[in-house]
Amino acid sequence: MSSTSVNTNPKHIQGMKHKDEGNIHFKAERFQEALREYYNALLHLRGLDSDVMSMTVPNDPDSMQEKDVTELNKDLSVIQTNMAACHVRLGRPARAIACAEDALKANPFNKKAKFRLVQGYVREGSVIKAAKLLDELEKDSPNDAAFAAERRNIVAKEAEAEKKQRKEFAGMFDRAKK
């Protein structure tokens, strides 16, 4: 199937309807309802390809090109990315990370999924992982406002961790002097 053809499979059509409904809920900030619709979309789309559960990539992922990603895997990746965004908004960083990683398994070229992974890492407190991935994203889009905002979040988390560490160690050195 070419990227310009329309998929007429009823399961695909129903899955994409659920995705669209999820998008409506997301825009209205009804994240739990959006997640339900995205989950239903995944259920419909995963039944279309017997190999989709494993979402295998070539033996050498480094040799994979964007053109090698199937339309189905692109759709699955977008839905998983949307689910990650919901989990970020709901304050569930571990679930956001899991969904973003699943999205990247389906389509390793999904930059939005990488960004959702950054957001999950930041909220989880894994600022080193987040900064490394954000550095990679910023190479292609150095002036992206969302990237800049997330960079500020990373700096704030690092400052918060440093302040906490100083407070913990401050008493230890004072006791040693006595």
Coordinates of N, CA, C and O in Angstrom, one line a residue:
M1 N 0.9 -1.2 0.0 CA 0.0 0.0 0.0 C 0.9 1.2 0.0 O 1.8 1.4 0.8
S2 N 0.6 2.2 -0.9 CA 1.4 3.4 -0.9 C 0.9 4.4 0.1 O -0.2 4.3 0.6
S3 N 1.7 5.3 0.4 CA 1.4 6.3 1.4 C 0.2 7.2 1.0 O -0.4 7.8 1.8
T4 N -0.1 7.2 -0.3 CA -1.2 8.1 -0.8 C -2.5 7.4 -0.9 O -3.5 8.0 -1.1
S5 N -2.5 6.0 -0.7 CA -3.7 5.3 -0.9 C -4.5 5.4 0.4 O -4.0 5.6 1.5
V6 N -5.8 5.2 0.3 CA -6.7 5.2 1.5 C -7.0 3.8 1.9 O -7.4 3.0 1.1
N7 N -6.8 3.5 3.2 CA -7.1 2.2 3.7 C -8.6 2.0 3.9 O -9.2 2.8 4.6
T8 N -9.2 1.0 3.2 CA -10.6 0.8 3.3 C -11.0 -0.4 4.2 O -12.1 -0.7 4.3
N9 N -10.0 -0.9 4.9 CA -10.3 -2.0 5.8 C -11.1 -1.5 7.0 O -10.8 -0.5 7.6
P10 N -12.3 -2.1 7.2 CA -13.2 -1.6 8.3 C -12.5 -1.5 9.7 O -12.8 -0.5 10.4
K11 N -11.6 -2.4 10.0 CA -10.9 -2.3 11.3 C -10.1 -1.0 11.3 O -10.0 -0.3 12.3
H12 N -9.4 -0.7 10.2 CA -8.5 0.5 10.1 C -9.4 1.7 10.2 O -9.1 2.6 11.0
I13 N -10.5 1.7 9.5 CA -11.4 2.9 9.5 C -11.9 3.1 10.9 O -11.9 4.3 11.5
Q14 N -12.4 2.1 11.6 CA -12.9 2.2 13.0 C -11.8 2.6 13.9 O -12.0 3.5 14.8
G15 N -10.6 2.1 13.8 CA -9.5 2.5 14.6 C -9.1 3.9 14.5 O -8.9 4.6 15.5
M16 N -9.2 4.4 13.3 CA -8.9 5.8 13.0 C -10.0 6.7 13.5 O -9.7 7.9 14.0
K17 N -11.2 6.2 13.6 CA -12.3 7.0 14.2 C -12.1 7.2 15.7 O -12.3 8.2 16.2
H18 N -11.6 6.1 16.3 CA -11.3 6.2 17.7 C -10.2 7.1 18.0 O -10.2 7.9 18.9
K19 N -9.2 7.1 17.1 CA -8.0 8.1 17.2 C -8.6 9.5 17.1 O -8.2 10.3 18.0
D20 N -9.4 9.7 16.2 CA -10.0 11.1 16.0 C -10.8 11.5 17.2 O -10.7 12.7 17.6
E21 N -11.6 10.6 17.7 CA -12.3 10.9 19.0 C -11.4 11.2 20.1 O -11.6 12.1 20.9
G22 N -10.3 10.4 20.2 CA -9.3 10.7 21.2 C -8.7 12.1 21.1 O -8.5 12.8 22.1
N23 N -8.5 12.5 19.9 CA -7.9 13.8 19.6 C -8.9 14.9 20.1 O -8.5 15.9 20.7
I24 N -10.2 14.7 19.9 CA -11.2 15.7 20.4 C -11.1 15.8 21.9 O -11.2 16.9 22.4
H25 N -11.1 14.6 22.5 CA -11.0 14.6 24.0 C -9.8 15.3 24.5 O -9.8 16.0 25.5
F26 N -8.6 15.0 23.8 CA -7.4 15.6 24.2 C -7.4 17.1 24.2 O -7.0 17.8 25.1
K27 N -7.9 17.6 23.1 CA -8.0 19.1 22.9 C -8.9 19.7 23.9 O -8.7 20.9 24.3
A28 N -9.9 19.0 24.4 CA -10.8 19.4 25.5 C -10.2 19.2 26.9 O -10.9 19.4 27.9
E29 N -9.0 18.6 26.9 CA -8.3 18.3 28.2 C -9.0 17.3 29.0 O -9.0 17.2 30.2
R30 N -9.7 16.4 28.3 CA -10.3 15.2 28.9 C -9.4 14.0 28.6 O -9.7 13.2 27.7
F31 N -8.3 14.0 29.4 CA -7.2 13.0 29.0 C -7.6 11.6 29.3 O -7.1 10.7 28.5
Q32 N -8.4 11.3 30.3 CA -8.8 9.9 30.6 C -9.6 9.4 29.5 O -9.5 8.2 29.0
E33 N -10.6 10.2 29.0 CA -11.4 9.8 27.9 C -10.6 9.6 26.6 O -10.8 8.7 25.8
A34 N -9.6 10.5 26.4 CA -8.8 10.4 25.2 C -8.0 9.1 25.3 O -7.9 8.4 24.2
L35 N -7.5 8.7 26.4 CA -6.8 7.5 26.6 C -7.6 6.3 26.2 O -7.2 5.4 25.5
R36 N -8.9 6.3 26.6 CA -9.8 5.2 26.3 C -10.0 5.1 24.8 O -9.9 4.0 24.3
E37 N -10.2 6.2 24.1 CA -10.3 6.2 22.7 C -9.1 5.7 22.0 O -9.1 4.9 21.0
Y38 N -7.9 6.2 22.4 CA -6.7 5.8 21.8 C -6.4 4.3 22.0 O -6.0 3.6 21.1
Y39 N -6.8 3.8 23.2 CA -6.6 2.4 23.5 C -7.5 1.6 22.5 O -7.1 0.5 22.0
N40 N -8.8 2.0 22.3 CA -9.7 1.3 21.4 C -9.1 1.4 20.0 O -9.2 0.4 19.2
A41 N -8.5 2.5 19.6 CA -7.9 2.6 18.3 C -6.8 1.5 18.1 O -6.7 0.8 17.1
L42 N -6.0 1.4 19.2 CA -4.9 0.4 19.1 C -5.5 -1.0 19.0 O -4.9 -1.8 18.2
L43 N -6.5 -1.3 19.7 CA -7.1 -2.6 19.6 C -7.6 -3.0 18.2 O -7.4 -4.1 17.7
H44 N -8.2 -2.0 17.5 CA -8.6 -2.2 16.1 C -7.4 -2.3 15.2 O -7.4 -3.2 14.3
L45 N -6.4 -1.5 15.3 CA -5.3 -1.5 14.4 C -4.4 -2.7 14.6 O -3.8 -3.2 13.6
R46 N -4.2 -3.1 15.8 CA -3.3 -4.2 16.1 C -3.8 -5.5 15.4 O -3.0 -6.4 15.2
G47 N -5.0 -5.6 15.2 CA -5.6 -6.8 14.6 C -5.4 -6.9 13.1 O -5.7 -7.9 12.5
L48 N -4.8 -5.9 12.5 CA -4.7 -5.8 11.1 C -3.4 -6.5 10.5 O -3.4 -6.9 9.4
D49 N -2.4 -6.7 11.4 CA -1.2 -7.3 10.9 C -0.7 -8.3 12.0 O -0.6 -8.0 13.1
S50 N -0.6 -9.5 11.5 CA -0.2 -10.6 12.5 C 1.2 -10.3 13.1 O 1.5 -10.8 14.2
D51 N 2.0 -9.5 12.5 CA 3.3 -9.2 13.0 C 3.4 -7.9 13.8 O 4.4 -7.6 14.4
V52 N 2.3 -7.3 13.9 CA 2.3 -5.9 14.6 C 2.5 -6.0 16.1 O 3.1 -5.1 16.6
M53 N 2.2 -7.1 16.7 CA 2.4 -7.2 18.1 C 3.9 -7.2 18.5 O 4.3 -6.6 19.5
S54 N 4.8 -7.7 17.6 CA 6.2 -7.7 17.9 C 6.8 -6.4 17.3 O 7.8 -6.0 17.7
M55 N 6.1 -5.8 16.3 CA 6.6 -4.6 15.6 C 8.1 -4.7 15.4 O 8.9 -3.9 15.9
T56 N 8.5 -5.8 14.7 CA 9.9 -6.0 14.5 C 10.5 -5.0 13.6 O 9.8 -4.4 12.7
V57 N 11.8 -4.8 13.8 CA 12.6 -3.9 12.9 C 13.6 -4.7 12.2 O 13.8 -5.9 12.6
P58 N 14.2 -4.2 11.2 CA 15.2 -5.0 10.5 C 16.3 -5.5 11.4 O 16.5 -4.9 12.5
N59 N 17.1 -6.5 11.0 CA 18.2 -7.0 11.8 C 19.1 -5.9 12.3 O 19.7 -5.9 13.4
D60 N 19.3 -4.9 11.4 CA 20.2 -3.8 11.7 C 19.4 -2.5 11.7 O 19.2 -1.9 10.7
P61 N 18.9 -2.1 12.9 CA 18.0 -0.9 13.0 C 18.7 0.3 12.5 O 18.1 1.2 12.0
D62 N 20.1 0.4 12.5 CA 20.8 1.5 12.0 C 20.7 1.7 10.5 O 20.8 2.8 10.0
S63 N 20.4 0.6 9.8 CA 20.3 0.6 8.4 C 18.8 1.0 8.0 O 18.6 1.2 6.8
M64 N 17.9 1.0 8.9 CA 16.5 1.2 8.6 C 16.3 2.7 8.1 O 17.0 3.6 8.7
Q65 N 15.5 2.9 7.2 CA 15.2 4.2 6.7 C 13.7 4.5 6.9 O 12.9 3.6 7.1
E66 N 13.4 5.8 6.9 CA 12.0 6.1 7.2 C 11.0 5.5 6.2 O 9.9 5.2 6.6
K67 N 11.4 5.3 5.0 CA 10.6 4.8 4.0 C 10.2 3.3 4.3 O 9.3 2.7 3.7
D68 N 11.0 2.7 5.1 CA 10.8 1.3 5.5 C 9.7 1.1 6.5 O 9.2 0.0 6.7
V69 N 9.2 2.2 7.1 CA 8.2 2.1 8.1 C 6.8 2.0 7.4 O 6.5 2.8 6.6
T70 N 6.0 1.0 7.8 CA 4.7 0.8 7.2 C 3.7 1.9 7.6 O 3.9 2.5 8.7
E71 N 2.7 2.1 6.8 CA 1.7 3.0 7.2 C 1.0 2.6 8.5 O 0.7 3.5 9.3
L72 N 0.8 1.3 8.6 CA 0.2 0.8 9.9 C 1.0 1.2 11.1 O 0.5 1.7 12.1
N73 N 2.3 0.9 11.0 CA 3.2 1.3 12.1 C 3.3 2.8 12.3 O 3.4 3.2 13.5
K74 N 3.2 3.6 11.3 CA 3.1 5.0 11.5 C 1.9 5.4 12.3 O 1.9 6.2 13.2
D75 N 0.7 4.8 11.9 CA -0.5 5.1 12.6 C -0.4 4.6 14.1 O -0.8 5.4 15.0
L76 N 0.1 3.4 14.3 CA 0.3 2.9 15.7 C 1.2 3.8 16.5 O 0.9 4.1 17.7
S77 N 2.2 4.3 15.9 CA 3.2 5.2 16.6 C 2.6 6.5 17.0 O 2.8 7.0 18.1
V78 N 1.8 7.1 16.1 CA 1.1 8.3 16.4 C 0.1 8.1 17.6 O 0.1 9.0 18.5
I79 N -0.6 7.0 17.6 CA -1.6 6.8 18.6 C -0.8 6.6 20.0 O -1.2 7.2 21.0
Q80 N 0.3 5.8 20.0 CA 1.0 5.6 21.2 C 1.6 7.0 21.7 O 1.7 7.2 22.9
T81 N 2.0 7.8 20.7 CA 2.6 9.1 21.1 C 1.5 10.0 21.7 O 1.8 10.7 22.7
N82 N 0.3 9.9 21.2 CA -0.8 10.6 21.8 C -1.1 10.1 23.2 O -1.4 10.9 24.1
M83 N -1.0 8.8 23.4 CA -1.3 8.3 24.7 C -0.2 8.8 25.7 O -0.5 9.1 26.8
A84 N 1.1 8.8 25.2 CA 2.2 9.3 26.0 C 1.9 10.8 26.5 O 2.1 11.1 27.6
A85 N 1.3 11.6 25.5 CA 1.0 13.0 25.9 C 0.0 13.0 26.9 O 0.0 13.9 27.9
C86 N -1.0 12.2 26.9 CA -2.1 12.1 27.9 C -1.4 11.8 29.3 O -1.8 12.4 30.3
H87 N -0.6 10.8 29.3 CA 0.1 10.4 30.5 C 1.0 11.5 31.1 O 1.0 11.7 32.3
V88 N 1.6 12.2 30.2 CA 2.4 13.4 30.7 C 1.5 14.4 31.4 O 1.8 14.8 32.5
R89 N 0.3 14.7 30.8 CA -0.6 15.6 31.3 C -1.2 15.1 32.6 O -1.6 15.9 33.5
L90 N -1.4 13.8 32.8 CA -2.0 13.2 34.0 C -1.0 13.0 35.1 O -1.3 12.5 36.1
G91 N 0.3 13.3 34.8 CA 1.3 13.1 35.8 C 1.8 11.7 36.0 O 2.1 11.3 37.1
R92 N 1.8 10.9 35.0 CA 2.2 9.5 35.0 C 3.4 9.3 34.1 O 3.3 8.8 33.0
P93 N 4.6 9.7 34.6 CA 5.8 9.7 33.8 C 6.1 8.3 33.3 O 6.6 8.1 32.2
A94 N 6.0 7.3 34.2 CA 6.4 5.9 33.8 C 5.5 5.4 32.6 O 6.0 4.8 31.7
R95 N 4.2 5.7 32.7 CA 3.4 5.3 31.6 C 3.7 6.1 30.3 O 3.6 5.6 29.2
A96 N 4.0 7.4 30.5 CA 4.3 8.2 29.3 C 5.6 7.7 28.6 O 5.6 7.5 27.4
I97 N 6.6 7.3 29.5 CA 7.8 6.7 28.9 C 7.5 5.4 28.2 O 8.0 5.2 27.1
A98 N 6.7 4.5 28.8 CA 6.4 3.2 28.2 C 5.7 3.4 26.8 O 6.0 2.8 25.8
C99 N 4.7 4.4 26.8 CA 4.0 4.6 25.5 C 4.9 5.2 24.5 O 4.8 4.8 23.3
A100 N 5.7 6.1 24.9 CA 6.7 6.8 23.9 C 7.6 5.7 23.4 O 8.0 5.7 22.2
E101 N 8.1 4.8 24.2 CA 9.0 3.8 23.8 C 8.3 2.8 22.8 O 8.9 2.4 21.8
D102 N 7.0 2.5 23.1 CA 6.3 1.7 22.1 C 6.1 2.4 20.8 O 6.2 1.7 19.7
A103 N 5.8 3.7 20.9 CA 5.7 4.5 19.6 C 7.0 4.4 18.8 O 6.9 4.3 17.6
L104 N 8.1 4.5 19.5 CA 9.4 4.5 18.8 C 9.7 3.1 18.3 O 10.5 2.9 17.3
K105 N 9.2 2.0 18.9 CA 9.4 0.7 18.3 C 8.7 0.6 17.0 O 9.1 -0.1 16.1
A106 N 7.5 1.1 16.9 CA 6.7 1.1 15.7 C 7.3 2.0 14.6 O 7.3 1.6 13.4
N107 N 7.8 3.2 15.0 CA 8.4 4.1 14.1 C 9.5 4.8 14.8 O 9.3 5.9 15.4
P108 N 10.7 4.4 14.6 CA 11.9 5.0 15.2 C 12.1 6.5 14.7 O 12.9 7.2 15.3
F109 N 11.4 6.9 13.7 CA 11.7 8.3 13.2 C 10.6 9.3 13.7 O 10.6 10.4 13.2
N110 N 9.8 8.9 14.6 CA 8.7 9.7 15.1 C 9.3 10.7 16.1 O 9.6 10.4 17.3
K111 N 9.6 11.9 15.7 CA 10.2 12.9 16.5 C 9.3 13.3 17.7 O 9.8 13.6 18.8
K112 N 8.0 13.4 17.5 CA 7.1 13.7 18.6 C 7.2 12.7 19.7 O 7.1 13.0 20.9
A113 N 7.3 11.4 19.3 CA 7.4 10.3 20.3 C 8.7 10.5 21.1 O 8.7 10.3 22.3
K114 N 9.8 10.9 20.4 CA 11.0 11.2 21.2 C 10.9 12.4 22.1 O 11.4 12.3 23.2
F115 N 10.1 13.4 21.7 CA 9.8 14.5 22.6 C 9.0 14.1 23.8 O 9.3 14.5 24.9
R116 N 8.0 13.2 23.6 CA 7.2 12.7 24.7 C 8.0 11.9 25.6 O 7.8 11.9 26.9
L117 N 9.0 11.2 25.1 CA 10.0 10.4 25.9 C 10.8 11.4 26.8 O 11.0 11.2 28.0
V118 N 11.2 12.5 26.2 CA 11.9 13.5 26.9 C 11.1 14.0 28.1 O 11.5 14.1 29.2
Q119 N 9.8 14.4 27.8 CA 8.9 14.9 28.8 C 8.7 13.8 29.9 O 8.7 14.2 31.1
G120 N 8.6 12.6 29.6 CA 8.4 11.6 30.6 C 9.7 11.5 31.5 O 9.6 11.4 32.7
Y121 N 10.9 11.5 30.8 CA 12.1 11.4 31.6 C 12.2 12.6 32.5 O 12.7 12.4 33.7
V122 N 11.9 13.8 32.1 CA 12.0 15.0 32.9 C 11.1 14.8 34.1 O 11.6 15.1 35.3
R123 N 9.9 14.4 33.9 CA 9.0 14.3 35.0 C 9.3 13.2 36.0 O 8.9 13.2 37.1
E124 N 10.0 12.2 35.5 CA 10.4 11.1 36.3 C 11.7 11.5 37.1 O 12.0 10.8 38.1
G125 N 12.4 12.5 36.6 CA 13.6 12.9 37.3 C 14.9 12.4 36.6 O 16.0 12.6 37.1
S126 N 14.7 11.7 35.4 CA 15.9 11.2 34.7 C 16.4 12.3 33.7 O 16.3 12.2 32.5
V127 N 16.9 13.4 34.3 CA 17.3 14.5 33.5 C 18.5 14.3 32.6 O 18.6 14.9 31.5
I128 N 19.4 13.4 32.9 CA 20.5 13.1 32.0 C 20.0 12.4 30.8 O 20.4 12.8 29.7
K129 N 19.1 11.4 30.9 CA 18.5 10.8 29.7 C 17.7 11.8 28.9 O 17.8 11.8 27.7
A130 N 17.0 12.7 29.6 CA 16.2 13.7 28.9 C 17.0 14.6 28.1 O 16.8 15.0 27.0
A131 N 18.1 15.1 28.8 CA 19.0 16.1 28.1 C 19.6 15.5 26.9 O 19.7 16.2 25.9
K132 N 20.1 14.3 27.0 CA 20.8 13.7 25.9 C 19.8 13.6 24.7 O 20.2 13.9 23.5
L133 N 18.6 13.1 24.9 CA 17.6 13.0 23.8 C 17.2 14.3 23.3 O 17.0 14.5 22.1
L134 N 17.1 15.3 24.2 CA 16.7 16.6 23.7 C 17.8 17.3 22.9 O 17.5 18.0 21.9
D135 N 19.0 17.0 23.2 CA 20.2 17.5 22.4 C 20.0 17.0 21.0 O 20.2 17.7 20.0
E136 N 19.7 15.7 20.9 CA 19.5 15.1 19.5 C 18.3 15.8 18.8 O 18.5 16.1 17.6
L137 N 17.2 16.0 19.5 CA 16.1 16.6 18.8 C 16.4 18.1 18.4 O 16.0 18.5 17.3
E138 N 17.1 18.8 19.2 CA 17.4 20.2 19.0 C 18.4 20.4 17.8 O 18.4 21.5 17.2
K139 N 19.1 19.4 17.4 CA 20.0 19.5 16.2 C 19.1 19.8 15.0 O 19.6 20.6 14.1
D140 N 18.0 19.2 14.9 CA 17.1 19.4 13.7 C 16.3 20.6 13.8 O 15.9 21.2 12.8
S141 N 15.9 21.0 15.0 CA 15.0 22.1 15.3 C 15.5 23.0 16.4 O 14.9 22.9 17.5
P142 N 16.6 23.7 16.3 CA 17.2 24.4 17.4 C 16.3 25.5 18.0 O 16.5 25.9 19.1
N143 N 15.4 26.0 17.2 CA 14.5 27.2 17.7 C 13.1 26.7 18.1 O 12.3 27.6 18.3
D144 N 12.9 25.5 18.3 CA 11.6 25.0 18.7 C 11.2 25.4 20.1 O 12.0 25.2 21.0
A145 N 10.1 26.1 20.2 CA 9.7 26.6 21.5 C 9.4 25.5 22.5 O 9.7 25.7 23.7
A146 N 8.8 24.4 22.1 CA 8.5 23.3 23.0 C 9.8 22.7 23.6 O 9.9 22.4 24.7
F147 N 10.8 22.6 22.7 CA 12.1 22.1 23.1 C 12.7 23.0 24.1 O 13.3 22.6 25.1
A148 N 12.6 24.3 23.9 CA 13.2 25.3 24.8 C 12.5 25.2 26.1 O 13.2 25.3 27.2
A149 N 11.2 25.1 26.1 CA 10.5 25.0 27.4 C 10.9 23.7 28.2 O 11.1 23.8 29.4
E150 N 11.1 22.6 27.5 CA 11.5 21.4 28.1 C 13.0 21.5 28.6 O 13.3 21.0 29.7
R151 N 13.8 22.2 27.9 CA 15.2 22.5 28.4 C 15.1 23.3 29.7 O 15.9 23.0 30.6
R152 N 14.2 24.2 29.8 CA 14.1 25.0 31.0 C 13.6 24.1 32.2 O 14.1 24.2 33.3
N153 N 12.8 23.1 31.9 CA 12.3 22.2 32.9 C 13.5 21.3 33.4 O 13.6 21.0 34.5
I154 N 14.4 20.9 32.4 CA 15.5 20.1 32.8 C 16.4 20.9 33.7 O 16.9 20.4 34.7
V155 N 16.7 22.2 33.4 CA 17.6 23.0 34.2 C 16.9 23.2 35.6 O 17.7 23.1 36.6
A156 N 15.6 23.4 35.6 CA 15.0 23.6 36.9 C 15.1 22.3 37.8 O 15.3 22.4 39.0
K157 N 14.9 21.1 37.1 CA 15.0 19.9 37.9 C 16.4 19.6 38.4 O 16.6 19.2 39.5
E158 N 17.4 20.0 37.6 CA 18.8 19.9 38.0 C 19.1 20.8 39.2 O 19.7 20.4 40.1
A159 N 18.6 22.0 39.1 CA 18.8 23.0 40.2 C 18.1 22.5 41.5 O 18.7 22.6 42.6
E160 N 16.9 22.0 41.3 CA 16.2 21.4 42.5 C 16.9 20.3 43.1 O 17.1 20.2 44.3
A161 N 17.5 19.4 42.3 CA 18.2 18.2 42.8 C 19.5 18.7 43.5 O 19.9 18.1 44.5
E162 N 20.2 19.7 42.9 CA 21.4 20.2 43.5 C 21.1 20.8 44.9 O 21.9 20.6 45.8
K163 N 20.1 21.6 44.9 CA 19.7 22.3 46.2 C 19.4 21.2 47.3 O 19.8 21.3 48.4
K164 N 18.7 20.2 46.9 CA 18.3 19.1 47.8 C 19.6 18.4 48.3 O 19.7 18.1 49.5
Q165 N 20.5 18.2 47.4 CA 21.7 17.5 47.7 C 22.6 18.3 48.7 O 23.1 17.8 49.6
R166 N 22.7 19.6 48.4 CA 23.4 20.5 49.3 C 22.8 20.5 50.7 O 23.6 20.5 51.7
K167 N 21.5 20.5 50.8 CA 20.9 20.5 52.1 C 21.2 19.2 52.8 O 21.4 19.2 54.0
E168 N 21.1 18.1 52.1 CA 21.4 16.8 52.8 C 22.9 16.7 53.3 O 23.1 16.2 54.3
F169 N 23.8 17.2 52.5 CA 25.2 17.1 52.8 C 25.7 18.2 53.8 O 26.7 18.0 54.5
A170 N 24.9 19.3 53.9 CA 25.3 20.4 54.7 C 25.5 20.0 56.2 O 26.5 20.3 56.8
G171 N 24.5 19.3 56.7 CA 24.6 18.8 58.1 C 25.7 17.8 58.3 O 26.3 17.8 59.4
M172 N 26.0 17.0 57.4 CA 27.0 16.0 57.5 C 28.4 16.6 57.8 O 29.2 16.2 58.6
F173 N 28.8 17.7 57.1 CA 30.0 18.3 57.2 C 30.1 19.1 58.5 O 31.2 19.3 59.1
D174 N 29.0 19.7 58.9 CA 28.9 20.4 60.2 C 29.2 19.5 61.4 O 29.9 19.8 62.3
R175 N 28.7 18.3 61.3 CA 28.9 17.3 62.4 C 30.4 16.9 62.5 O 30.9 16.6 63.5
A176 N 31.0 16.8 61.4 CA 32.4 16.4 61.3 C 33.3 17.4 62.0 O 34.4 17.0 62.5
K177 N 33.0 18.6 62.0 CA 33.8 19.7 62.6 C 33.8 19.6 64.1 O 34.7 20.1 64.8
K178 N 32.7 19.1 64.7 CA 32.6 19.1 66.2 C 33.4 18.0 66.9 O 33.8 17.1 66.5

